[in-house]
Amino acid sequence: MERFLKKSGWTSILTSIAFIIIGILLVINPDGIVKFISYALRSHIHIYRNYQNC
């Protein structure tokens, strides 16, 4: 149980750092980051739909 809590603690820290970085990038360059996120989501959805049709 203790090992699980340590592992989930590191996961929470890494997730928090990732969101902090995304937030800083959104403040610095909002248009570019929004375009990047929308392209990434669009390509992910496109790949997922093509995979489901096979």
PDB file of C-alpha atoms in Angstrom:
ATOM      1  CA  MET A   1       0.000   0.000   0.000  1.00  0.00           C
ATOM      2  CA  GLU A   2       2.831   2.386   0.879  1.00  0.00           C
ATOM      3  CA  ARG A   3       4.489   1.741  -2.493  1.00  0.00           C
ATOM      4  CA  PHE A   4       1.216   2.507  -4.286  1.00  0.00           C
ATOM      5  CA  LEU A   5       0.880   5.820  -2.447  1.00  0.00           C
ATOM      6  CA  LYS A   6       4.443   6.791  -3.333  1.00  0.00           C
ATOM      7  CA  LYS A   7       3.845   5.910  -6.983  1.00  0.00           C
ATOM      8  CA  SER A   8       0.570   7.840  -7.163  1.00  0.00           C
ATOM      9  CA  GLY A   9       2.280  10.782  -5.453  1.00  0.00           C
ATOM     10  CA  TRP A  10       4.899  10.972  -8.204  1.00  0.00           C
ATOM     11  CA  THR A  11       2.182  10.690 -10.835  1.00  0.00           C
ATOM     12  CA  SER A  12       0.311  13.594  -9.267  1.00  0.00           C
ATOM     13  CA  ILE A  13       3.464  15.712  -9.160  1.00  0.00           C
ATOM     14  CA  LEU A  14       4.275  15.013 -12.821  1.00  0.00           C
ATOM     15  CA  THR A  15       0.688  15.767 -13.858  1.00  0.00           C
ATOM     16  CA  SER A  16       0.780  19.051 -11.954  1.00  0.00           C
ATOM     17  CA  ILE A  17       4.059  20.043 -13.599  1.00  0.00           C
ATOM     18  CA  ALA A  18       2.616  19.238 -17.040  1.00  0.00           C
ATOM     19  CA  PHE A  19      -0.432  21.454 -16.380  1.00  0.00           C
ATOM     20  CA  ILE A  20       1.795  24.267 -15.095  1.00  0.00           C
ATOM     21  CA  ILE A  21       3.877  24.116 -18.286  1.00  0.00           C
ATOM     22  CA  ILE A  22       0.742  24.131 -20.457  1.00  0.00           C
ATOM     23  CA  GLY A  23      -0.601  27.097 -18.485  1.00  0.00           C
ATOM     24  CA  ILE A  24       2.627  29.079 -18.926  1.00  0.00           C
ATOM     25  CA  LEU A  25       2.645  28.338 -22.642  1.00  0.00           C
ATOM     26  CA  LEU A  26      -0.992  29.441 -22.917  1.00  0.00           C
ATOM     27  CA  VAL A  27      -0.095  32.774 -21.304  1.00  0.00           C
ATOM     28  CA  ILE A  28       2.952  33.266 -23.542  1.00  0.00           C
ATOM     29  CA  ASN A  29       1.436  32.175 -26.874  1.00  0.00           C
ATOM     30  CA  PRO A  30      -2.305  31.485 -26.594  1.00  0.00           C
ATOM     31  CA  ASP A  31      -3.101  31.260 -30.318  1.00  0.00           C
ATOM     32  CA  GLY A  32      -0.293  28.851 -31.102  1.00  0.00           C
ATOM     33  CA  ILE A  33      -1.064  26.530 -28.198  1.00  0.00           C
ATOM     34  CA  VAL A  34      -4.798  26.455 -28.965  1.00  0.00           C
ATOM     35  CA  LYS A  35      -4.026  25.598 -32.603  1.00  0.00           C
ATOM     36  CA  PHE A  36      -1.605  22.875 -31.510  1.00  0.00           C
ATOM     37  CA  ILE A  37      -4.132  21.332 -29.111  1.00  0.00           C
ATOM     38  CA  SER A  38      -6.920  21.455 -31.707  1.00  0.00           C
ATOM     39  CA  TYR A  39      -4.702  19.837 -34.362  1.00  0.00           C
ATOM     40  CA  ALA A  40      -3.630  17.132 -31.916  1.00  0.00           C
ATOM     41  CA  LEU A  41      -7.220  16.362 -30.919  1.00  0.00           C
ATOM     42  CA  ARG A  42      -8.384  16.415 -34.521  1.00  0.00           C
ATOM     43  CA  SER A  43      -5.685  13.980 -35.625  1.00  0.00           C
ATOM     44  CA  HIS A  44      -6.384  11.732 -32.644  1.00  0.00           C
ATOM     45  CA  ILE A  45     -10.102  11.619 -33.470  1.00  0.00           C
ATOM     46  CA  HIS A  46      -9.352  11.019 -37.145  1.00  0.00           C
ATOM     47  CA  ILE A  47      -7.015   8.107 -36.361  1.00  0.00           C
ATOM     48  CA  TYR A  48      -9.484   6.650 -33.838  1.00  0.00           C
ATOM     49  CA  ARG A  49     -12.364   6.759 -36.348  1.00  0.00           C
ATOM     50  CA  ASN A  50     -10.260   5.116 -39.052  1.00  0.00           C
ATOM     51  CA  TYR A  51      -9.160   2.435 -36.599  1.00  0.00           C
ATOM     52  CA  GLN A  52     -12.773   1.695 -35.641  1.00  0.00           C
ATOM     53  CA  ASN A  53     -13.824   1.314 -39.293  1.00  0.00           C
ATOM     54  CA  CYS A  54     -11.271  -1.436 -39.982  1.00  0.00           C
TER      55      CYS A  54
END
